[in-house]
PDB file of C-alpha atoms in Angstrom:
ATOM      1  CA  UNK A   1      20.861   9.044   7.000  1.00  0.00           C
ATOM      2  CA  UNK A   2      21.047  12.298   5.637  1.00  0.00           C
ATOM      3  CA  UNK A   3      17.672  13.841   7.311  1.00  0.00           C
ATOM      4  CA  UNK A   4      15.982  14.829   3.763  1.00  0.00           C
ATOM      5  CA  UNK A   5      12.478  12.458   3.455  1.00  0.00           C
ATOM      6  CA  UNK A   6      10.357  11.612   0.804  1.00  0.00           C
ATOM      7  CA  UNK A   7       7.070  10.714  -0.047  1.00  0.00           C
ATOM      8  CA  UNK A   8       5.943   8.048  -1.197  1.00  0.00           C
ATOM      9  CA  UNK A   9       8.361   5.346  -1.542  1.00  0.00           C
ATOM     10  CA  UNK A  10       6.918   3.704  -4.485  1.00  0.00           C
ATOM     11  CA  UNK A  11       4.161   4.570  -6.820  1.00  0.00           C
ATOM     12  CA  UNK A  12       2.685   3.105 -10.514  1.00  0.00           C
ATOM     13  CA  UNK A  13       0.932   5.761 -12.411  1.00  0.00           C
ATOM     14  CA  UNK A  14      -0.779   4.975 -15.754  1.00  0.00           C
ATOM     15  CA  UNK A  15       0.338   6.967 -19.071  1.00  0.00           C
ATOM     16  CA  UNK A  16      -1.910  10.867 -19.062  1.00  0.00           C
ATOM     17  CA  UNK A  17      -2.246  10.733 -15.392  1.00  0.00           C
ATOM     18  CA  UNK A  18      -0.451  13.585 -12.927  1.00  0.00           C
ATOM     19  CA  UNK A  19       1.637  12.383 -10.180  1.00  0.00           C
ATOM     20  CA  UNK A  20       3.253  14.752  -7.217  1.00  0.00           C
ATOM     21  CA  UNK A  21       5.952  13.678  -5.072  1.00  0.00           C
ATOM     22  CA  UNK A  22       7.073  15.265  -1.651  1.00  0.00           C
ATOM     23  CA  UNK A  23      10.344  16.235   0.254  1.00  0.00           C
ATOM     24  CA  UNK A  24      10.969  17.802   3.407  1.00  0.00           C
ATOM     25  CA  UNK A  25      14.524  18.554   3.636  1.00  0.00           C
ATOM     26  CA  UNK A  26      17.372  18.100   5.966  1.00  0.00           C
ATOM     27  CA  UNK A  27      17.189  20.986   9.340  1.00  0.00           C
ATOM     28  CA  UNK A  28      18.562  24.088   8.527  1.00  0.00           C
ATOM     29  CA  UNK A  29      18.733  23.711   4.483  1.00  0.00           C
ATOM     30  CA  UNK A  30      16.855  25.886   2.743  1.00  0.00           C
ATOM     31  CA  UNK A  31      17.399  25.134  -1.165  1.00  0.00           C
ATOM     32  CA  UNK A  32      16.044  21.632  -2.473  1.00  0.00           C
ATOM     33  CA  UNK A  33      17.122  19.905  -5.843  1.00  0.00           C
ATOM     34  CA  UNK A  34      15.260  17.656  -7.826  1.00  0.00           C
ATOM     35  CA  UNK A  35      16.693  14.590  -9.838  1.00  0.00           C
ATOM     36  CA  UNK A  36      15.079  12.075 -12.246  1.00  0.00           C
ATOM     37  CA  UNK A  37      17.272   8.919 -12.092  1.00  0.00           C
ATOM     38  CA  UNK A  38      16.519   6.739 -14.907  1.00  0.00           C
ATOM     39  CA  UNK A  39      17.856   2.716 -14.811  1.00  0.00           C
ATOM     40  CA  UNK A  40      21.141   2.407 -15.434  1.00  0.00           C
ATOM     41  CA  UNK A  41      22.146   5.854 -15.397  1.00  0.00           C
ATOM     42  CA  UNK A  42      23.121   8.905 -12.812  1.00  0.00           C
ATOM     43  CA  UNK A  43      20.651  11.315 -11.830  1.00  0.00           C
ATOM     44  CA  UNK A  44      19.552  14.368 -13.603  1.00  0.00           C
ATOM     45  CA  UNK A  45      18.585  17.553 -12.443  1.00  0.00           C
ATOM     46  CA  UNK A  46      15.255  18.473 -13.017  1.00  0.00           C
ATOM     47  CA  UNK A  47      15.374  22.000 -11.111  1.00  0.00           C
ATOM     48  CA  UNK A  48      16.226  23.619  -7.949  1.00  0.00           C
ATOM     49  CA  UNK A  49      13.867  25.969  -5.600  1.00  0.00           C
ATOM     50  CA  UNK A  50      15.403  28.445  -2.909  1.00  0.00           C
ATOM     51  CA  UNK A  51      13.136  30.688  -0.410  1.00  0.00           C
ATOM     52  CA  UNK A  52      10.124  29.454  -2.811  1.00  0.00           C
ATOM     53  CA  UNK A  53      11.510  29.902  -6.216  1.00  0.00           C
ATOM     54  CA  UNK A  54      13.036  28.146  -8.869  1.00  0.00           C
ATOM     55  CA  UNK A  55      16.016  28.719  -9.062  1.00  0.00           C
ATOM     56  CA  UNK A  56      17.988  26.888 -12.083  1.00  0.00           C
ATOM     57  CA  UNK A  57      16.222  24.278 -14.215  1.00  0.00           C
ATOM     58  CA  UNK A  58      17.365  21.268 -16.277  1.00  0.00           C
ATOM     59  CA  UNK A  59      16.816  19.907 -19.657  1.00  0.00           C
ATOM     60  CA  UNK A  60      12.880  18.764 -18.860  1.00  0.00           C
ATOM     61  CA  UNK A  61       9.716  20.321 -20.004  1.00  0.00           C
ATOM     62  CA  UNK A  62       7.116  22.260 -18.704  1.00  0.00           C
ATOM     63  CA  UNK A  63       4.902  19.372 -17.733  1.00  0.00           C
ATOM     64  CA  UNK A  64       7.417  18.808 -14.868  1.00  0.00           C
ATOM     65  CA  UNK A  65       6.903  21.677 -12.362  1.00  0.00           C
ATOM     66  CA  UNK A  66       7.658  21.856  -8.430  1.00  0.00           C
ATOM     67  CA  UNK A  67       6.955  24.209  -5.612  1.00  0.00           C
ATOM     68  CA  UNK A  68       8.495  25.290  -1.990  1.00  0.00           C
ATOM     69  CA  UNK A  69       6.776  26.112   0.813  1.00  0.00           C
ATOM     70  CA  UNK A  70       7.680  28.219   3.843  1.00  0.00           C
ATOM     71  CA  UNK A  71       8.522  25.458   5.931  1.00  0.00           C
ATOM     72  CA  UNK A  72      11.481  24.454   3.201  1.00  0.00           C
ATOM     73  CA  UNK A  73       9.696  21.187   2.012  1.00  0.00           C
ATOM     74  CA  UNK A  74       8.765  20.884  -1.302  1.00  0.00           C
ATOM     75  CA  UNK A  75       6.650  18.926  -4.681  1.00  0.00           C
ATOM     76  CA  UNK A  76       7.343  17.549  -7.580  1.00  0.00           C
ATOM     77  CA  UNK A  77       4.667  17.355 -10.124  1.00  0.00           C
ATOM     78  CA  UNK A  78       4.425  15.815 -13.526  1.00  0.00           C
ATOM     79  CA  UNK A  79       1.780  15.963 -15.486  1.00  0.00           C
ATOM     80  CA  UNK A  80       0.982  13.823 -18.566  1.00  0.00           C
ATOM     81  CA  UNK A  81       2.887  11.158 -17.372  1.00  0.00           C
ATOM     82  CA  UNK A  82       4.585   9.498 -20.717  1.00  0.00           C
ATOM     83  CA  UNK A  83       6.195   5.426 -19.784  1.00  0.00           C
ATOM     84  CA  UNK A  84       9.750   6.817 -20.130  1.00  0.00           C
ATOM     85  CA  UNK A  85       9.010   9.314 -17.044  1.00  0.00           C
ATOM     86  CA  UNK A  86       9.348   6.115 -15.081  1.00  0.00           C
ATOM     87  CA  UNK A  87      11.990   6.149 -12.844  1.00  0.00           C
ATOM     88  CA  UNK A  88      13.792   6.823  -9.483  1.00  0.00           C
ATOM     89  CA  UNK A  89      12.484  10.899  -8.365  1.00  0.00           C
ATOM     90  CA  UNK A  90      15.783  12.003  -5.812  1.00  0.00           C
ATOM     91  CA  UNK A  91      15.381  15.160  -3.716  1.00  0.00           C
ATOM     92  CA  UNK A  92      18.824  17.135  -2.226  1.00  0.00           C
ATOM     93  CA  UNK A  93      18.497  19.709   0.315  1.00  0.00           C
ATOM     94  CA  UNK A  94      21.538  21.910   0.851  1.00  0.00           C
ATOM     95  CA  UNK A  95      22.591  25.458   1.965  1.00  0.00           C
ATOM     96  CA  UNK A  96      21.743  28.411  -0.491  1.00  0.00           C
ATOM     97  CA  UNK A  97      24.236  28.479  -3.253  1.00  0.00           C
ATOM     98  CA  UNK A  98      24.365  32.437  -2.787  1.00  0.00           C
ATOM     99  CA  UNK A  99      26.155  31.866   0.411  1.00  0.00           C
ATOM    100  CA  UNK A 100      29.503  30.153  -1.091  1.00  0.00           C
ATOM    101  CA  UNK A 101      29.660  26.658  -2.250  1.00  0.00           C
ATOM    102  CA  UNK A 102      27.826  23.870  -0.658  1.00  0.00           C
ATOM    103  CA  UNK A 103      27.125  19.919  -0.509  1.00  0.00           C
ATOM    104  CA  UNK A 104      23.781  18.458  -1.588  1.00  0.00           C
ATOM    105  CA  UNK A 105      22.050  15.704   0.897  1.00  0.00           C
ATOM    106  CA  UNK A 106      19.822  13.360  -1.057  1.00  0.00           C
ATOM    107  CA  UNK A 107      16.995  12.031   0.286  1.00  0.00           C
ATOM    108  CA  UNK A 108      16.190   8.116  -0.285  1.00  0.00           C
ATOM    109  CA  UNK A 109      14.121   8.157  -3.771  1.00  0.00           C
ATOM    110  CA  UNK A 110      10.685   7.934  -4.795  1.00  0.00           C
ATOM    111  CA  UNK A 111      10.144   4.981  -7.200  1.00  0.00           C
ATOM    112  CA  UNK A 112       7.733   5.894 -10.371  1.00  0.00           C
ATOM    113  CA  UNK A 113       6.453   3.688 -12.557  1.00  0.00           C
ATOM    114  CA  UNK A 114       4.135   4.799 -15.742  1.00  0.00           C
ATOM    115  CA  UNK A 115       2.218   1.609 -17.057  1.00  0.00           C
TER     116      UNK A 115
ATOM    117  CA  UNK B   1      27.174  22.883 -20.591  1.00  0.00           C
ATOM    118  CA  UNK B   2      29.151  20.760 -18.551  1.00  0.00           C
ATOM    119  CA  UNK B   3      29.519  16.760 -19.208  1.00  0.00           C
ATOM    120  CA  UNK B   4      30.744  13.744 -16.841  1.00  0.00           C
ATOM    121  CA  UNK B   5      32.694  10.499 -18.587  1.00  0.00           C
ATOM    122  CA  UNK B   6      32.658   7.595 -15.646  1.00  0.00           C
ATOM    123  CA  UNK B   7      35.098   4.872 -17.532  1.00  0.00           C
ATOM    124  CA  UNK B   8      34.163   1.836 -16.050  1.00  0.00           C
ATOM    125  CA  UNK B   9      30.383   0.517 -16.066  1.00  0.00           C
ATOM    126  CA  UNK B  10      30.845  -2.204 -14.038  1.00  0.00           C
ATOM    127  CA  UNK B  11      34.085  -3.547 -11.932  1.00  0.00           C
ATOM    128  CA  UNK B  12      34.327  -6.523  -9.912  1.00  0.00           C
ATOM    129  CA  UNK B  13      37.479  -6.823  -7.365  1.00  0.00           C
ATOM    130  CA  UNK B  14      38.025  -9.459  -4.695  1.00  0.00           C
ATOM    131  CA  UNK B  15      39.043  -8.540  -0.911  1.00  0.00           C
ATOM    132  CA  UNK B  16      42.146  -6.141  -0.347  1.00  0.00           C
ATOM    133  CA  UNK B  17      42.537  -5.339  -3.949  1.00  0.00           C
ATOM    134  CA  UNK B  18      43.289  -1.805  -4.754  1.00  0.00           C
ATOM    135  CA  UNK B  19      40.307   0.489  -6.613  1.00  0.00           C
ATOM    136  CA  UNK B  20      40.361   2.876  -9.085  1.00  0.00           C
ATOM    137  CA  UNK B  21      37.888   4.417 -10.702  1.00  0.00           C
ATOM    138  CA  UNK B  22      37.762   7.223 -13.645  1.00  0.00           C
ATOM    139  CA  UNK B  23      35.713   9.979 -14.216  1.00  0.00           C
ATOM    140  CA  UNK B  24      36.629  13.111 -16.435  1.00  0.00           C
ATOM    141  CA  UNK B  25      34.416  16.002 -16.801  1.00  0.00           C
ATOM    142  CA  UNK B  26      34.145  18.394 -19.789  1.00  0.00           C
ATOM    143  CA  UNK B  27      33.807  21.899 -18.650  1.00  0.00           C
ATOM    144  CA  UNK B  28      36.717  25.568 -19.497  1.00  0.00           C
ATOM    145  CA  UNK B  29      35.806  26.941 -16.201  1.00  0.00           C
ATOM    146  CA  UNK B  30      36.569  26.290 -12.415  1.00  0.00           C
ATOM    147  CA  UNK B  31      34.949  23.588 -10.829  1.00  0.00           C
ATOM    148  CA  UNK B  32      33.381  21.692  -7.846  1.00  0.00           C
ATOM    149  CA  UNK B  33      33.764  17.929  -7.971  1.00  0.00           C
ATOM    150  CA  UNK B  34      32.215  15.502  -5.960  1.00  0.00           C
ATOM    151  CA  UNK B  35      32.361  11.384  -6.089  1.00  0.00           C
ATOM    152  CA  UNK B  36      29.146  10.308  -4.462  1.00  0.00           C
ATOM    153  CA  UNK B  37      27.943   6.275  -3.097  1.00  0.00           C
ATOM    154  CA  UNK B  38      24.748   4.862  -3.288  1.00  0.00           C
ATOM    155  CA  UNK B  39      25.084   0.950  -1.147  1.00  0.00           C
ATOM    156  CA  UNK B  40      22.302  -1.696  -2.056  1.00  0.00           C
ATOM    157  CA  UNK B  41      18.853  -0.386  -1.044  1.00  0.00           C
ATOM    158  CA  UNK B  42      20.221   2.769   0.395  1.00  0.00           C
ATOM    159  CA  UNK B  43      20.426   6.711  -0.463  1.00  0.00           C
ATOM    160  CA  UNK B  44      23.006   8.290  -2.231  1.00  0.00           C
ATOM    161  CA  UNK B  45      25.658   9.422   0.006  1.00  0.00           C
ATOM    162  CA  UNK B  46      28.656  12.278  -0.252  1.00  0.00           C
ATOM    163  CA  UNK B  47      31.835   9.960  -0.497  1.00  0.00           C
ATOM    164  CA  UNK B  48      34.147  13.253  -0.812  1.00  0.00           C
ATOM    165  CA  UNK B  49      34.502  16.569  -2.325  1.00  0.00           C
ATOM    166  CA  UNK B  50      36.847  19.002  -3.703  1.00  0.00           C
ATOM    167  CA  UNK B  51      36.264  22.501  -4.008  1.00  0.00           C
ATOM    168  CA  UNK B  52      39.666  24.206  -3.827  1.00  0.00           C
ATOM    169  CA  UNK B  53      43.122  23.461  -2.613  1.00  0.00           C
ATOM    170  CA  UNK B  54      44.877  20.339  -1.760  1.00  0.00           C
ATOM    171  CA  UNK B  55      43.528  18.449  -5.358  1.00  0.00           C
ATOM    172  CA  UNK B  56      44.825  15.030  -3.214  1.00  0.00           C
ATOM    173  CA  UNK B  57      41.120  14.713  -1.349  1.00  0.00           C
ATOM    174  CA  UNK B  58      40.146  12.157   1.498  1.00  0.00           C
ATOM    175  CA  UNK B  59      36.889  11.055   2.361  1.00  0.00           C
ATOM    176  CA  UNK B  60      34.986   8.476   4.326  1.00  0.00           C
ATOM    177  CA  UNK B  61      35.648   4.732   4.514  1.00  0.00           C
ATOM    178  CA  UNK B  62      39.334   5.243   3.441  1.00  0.00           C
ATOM    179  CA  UNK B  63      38.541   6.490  -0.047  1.00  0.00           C
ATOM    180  CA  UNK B  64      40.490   9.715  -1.763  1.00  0.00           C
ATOM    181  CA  UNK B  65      40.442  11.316  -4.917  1.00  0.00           C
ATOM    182  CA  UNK B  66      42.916  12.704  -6.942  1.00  0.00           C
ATOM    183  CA  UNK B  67      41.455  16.343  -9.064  1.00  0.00           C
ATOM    184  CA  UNK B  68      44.352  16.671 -11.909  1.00  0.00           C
ATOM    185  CA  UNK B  69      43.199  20.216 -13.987  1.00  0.00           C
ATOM    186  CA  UNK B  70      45.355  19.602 -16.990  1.00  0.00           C
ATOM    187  CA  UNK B  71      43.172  15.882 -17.882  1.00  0.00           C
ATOM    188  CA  UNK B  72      40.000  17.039 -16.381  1.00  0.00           C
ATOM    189  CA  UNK B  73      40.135  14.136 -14.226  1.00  0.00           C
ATOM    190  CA  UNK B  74      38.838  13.367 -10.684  1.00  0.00           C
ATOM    191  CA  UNK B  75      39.707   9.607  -9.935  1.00  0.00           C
ATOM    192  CA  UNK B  76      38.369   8.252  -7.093  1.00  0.00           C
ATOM    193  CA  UNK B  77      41.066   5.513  -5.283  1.00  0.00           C
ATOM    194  CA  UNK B  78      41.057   3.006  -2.267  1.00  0.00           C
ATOM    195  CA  UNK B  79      43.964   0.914  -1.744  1.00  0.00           C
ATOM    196  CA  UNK B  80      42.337  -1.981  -0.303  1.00  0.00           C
ATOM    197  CA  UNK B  81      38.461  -2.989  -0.404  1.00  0.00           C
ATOM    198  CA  UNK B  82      36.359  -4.508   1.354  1.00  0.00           C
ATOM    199  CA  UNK B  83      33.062  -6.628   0.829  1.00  0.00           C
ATOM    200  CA  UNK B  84      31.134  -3.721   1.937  1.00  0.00           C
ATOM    201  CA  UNK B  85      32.117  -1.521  -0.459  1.00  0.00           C
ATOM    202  CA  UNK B  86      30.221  -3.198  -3.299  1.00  0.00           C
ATOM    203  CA  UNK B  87      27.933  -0.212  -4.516  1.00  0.00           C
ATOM    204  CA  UNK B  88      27.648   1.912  -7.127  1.00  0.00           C
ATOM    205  CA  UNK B  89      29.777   5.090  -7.291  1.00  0.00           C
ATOM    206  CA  UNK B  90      28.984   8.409  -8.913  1.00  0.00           C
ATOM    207  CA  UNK B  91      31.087  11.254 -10.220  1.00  0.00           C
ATOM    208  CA  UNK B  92      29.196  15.014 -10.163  1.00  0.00           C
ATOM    209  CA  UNK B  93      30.208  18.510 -11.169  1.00  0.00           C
ATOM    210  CA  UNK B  94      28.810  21.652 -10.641  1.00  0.00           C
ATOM    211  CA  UNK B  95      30.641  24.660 -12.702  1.00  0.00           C
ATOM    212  CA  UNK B  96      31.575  27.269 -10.093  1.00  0.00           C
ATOM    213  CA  UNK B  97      29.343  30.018 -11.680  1.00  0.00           C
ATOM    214  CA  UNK B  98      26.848  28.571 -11.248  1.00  0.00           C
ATOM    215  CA  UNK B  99      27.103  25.713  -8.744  1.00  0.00           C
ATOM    216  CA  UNK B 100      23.359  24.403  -8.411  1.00  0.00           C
ATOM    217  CA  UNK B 101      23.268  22.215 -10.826  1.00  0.00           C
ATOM    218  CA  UNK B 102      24.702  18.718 -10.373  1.00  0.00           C
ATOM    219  CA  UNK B 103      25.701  16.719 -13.360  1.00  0.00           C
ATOM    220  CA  UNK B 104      26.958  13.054 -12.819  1.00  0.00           C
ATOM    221  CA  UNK B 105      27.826  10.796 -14.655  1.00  0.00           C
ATOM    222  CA  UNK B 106      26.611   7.002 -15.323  1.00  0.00           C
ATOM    223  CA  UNK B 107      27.977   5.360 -12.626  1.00  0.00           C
ATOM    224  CA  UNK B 108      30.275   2.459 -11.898  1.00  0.00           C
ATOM    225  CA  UNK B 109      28.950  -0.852  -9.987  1.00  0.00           C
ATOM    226  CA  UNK B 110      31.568  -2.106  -8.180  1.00  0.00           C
ATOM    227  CA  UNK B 111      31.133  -5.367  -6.759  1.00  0.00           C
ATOM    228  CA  UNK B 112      33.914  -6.920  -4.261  1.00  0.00           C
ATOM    229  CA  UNK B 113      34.229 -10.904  -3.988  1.00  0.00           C
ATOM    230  CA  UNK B 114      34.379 -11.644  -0.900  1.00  0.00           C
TER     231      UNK B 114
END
């Protein structure tokens, strides 16, 4: 177990609805990384957030947005869910990249599916 | 921007046969590399990881990877496996310059006969 949680495990959505997902990440990390894993293939990053702002951001558009709070845990949110945002949601806490090169800790996956 | 090629989709081994699995990255610059597990119904884990020196690499559970600049390539090796190492197995790279960003690539499911 890595120590980086998320919430919930599993969740069906229907197509035009918003959805937010939650991670609180592993002690003493303060960055967190979001992933969209689609079946059948490796994770993408969506963006990354350090000391409450995005930091870097991946091929996805606007509708997918996230936040950070103070206490290092963070969202996910997607609005206008369309059926191929269904898919496995990974978060990855690690170390600031600012402060040399570091190892991302993924947290277990939250399972989205758009009907 | 930077690109992952994992050769094998899906490999099936029996008992105490040797692994090897491909994975070449696209990417001019210096770079982290990283070969990453995910077991049946569990998380994705950190397998190994090179950063800089030594390009021969161990990691856990008797695995090591081999980083060879000139072909881009990061295999990942284990001379003998087990049942339990059916999974699938992920190659990631973050450029240097900017090393938030992981990229990986499809995966490979390996699945070991027991």
């Amino acid at each position: 177990e890595t120590g980086v949680t998320q919430s919930p495990t599993h969740l069906i959505k229907t197509r035009g609805q918003q959805v937010t997902l939650r991670c609180s990440s592993q002690s003493g990390h303060n960055t967190v990384s979001w992933y969209q894993q689609a079946l059948g293939q490796g994770p993408q990053f969506i963006f990354q957030y350090y000391r409450e702002e995005e930091n870097g951001r991946g091929n996805f558009p606007p509708r997918f947005s996230g936040l950070q709070f103070p206490n290092y845990s963070s969202e996910l949110n997607v609005n206008a869910l369309e059926l191929d945002d269904s898919a496995l949601y990974l978060c990855a806490s690690s170390l600031p990249s600012g402060a040399g090169v570091d190892t991302q800790y993924f947290g277990p996956g939250t399972r989205l599916t758009v009907l | 921007a930077q690109s992952v090629s994992q050769h094998n989709h899906h490999v099936i081994l029996s008992e105490a046969a040797s692994l090897e699995l491909g994975c070449n990255y696209s990417y001019g610059g210096t770079v982290n590399l990283f070969w990453y597990v995910q077991y049946p119904g569990q998380h994705l884990q950190l397998l190994l990881k090179y950063f800089s020196g030594d390009p021969l690499v161990k990691g856990i559970k008797g695995f090591e990877a081999e980083f060879i600049k000139s072909k881009f390539s990061f295999n990942l090796r284990k001379p003998s496996v087990q049942w339990s190492d059916t999974a699938e197995y992920f190659c990631a790279v973050t450029p240097r310059s900017n090393d938030y960003k992981l990229s990986f690539g499809a995966g490979t499911t390996v699945t070991v006969r027991a």
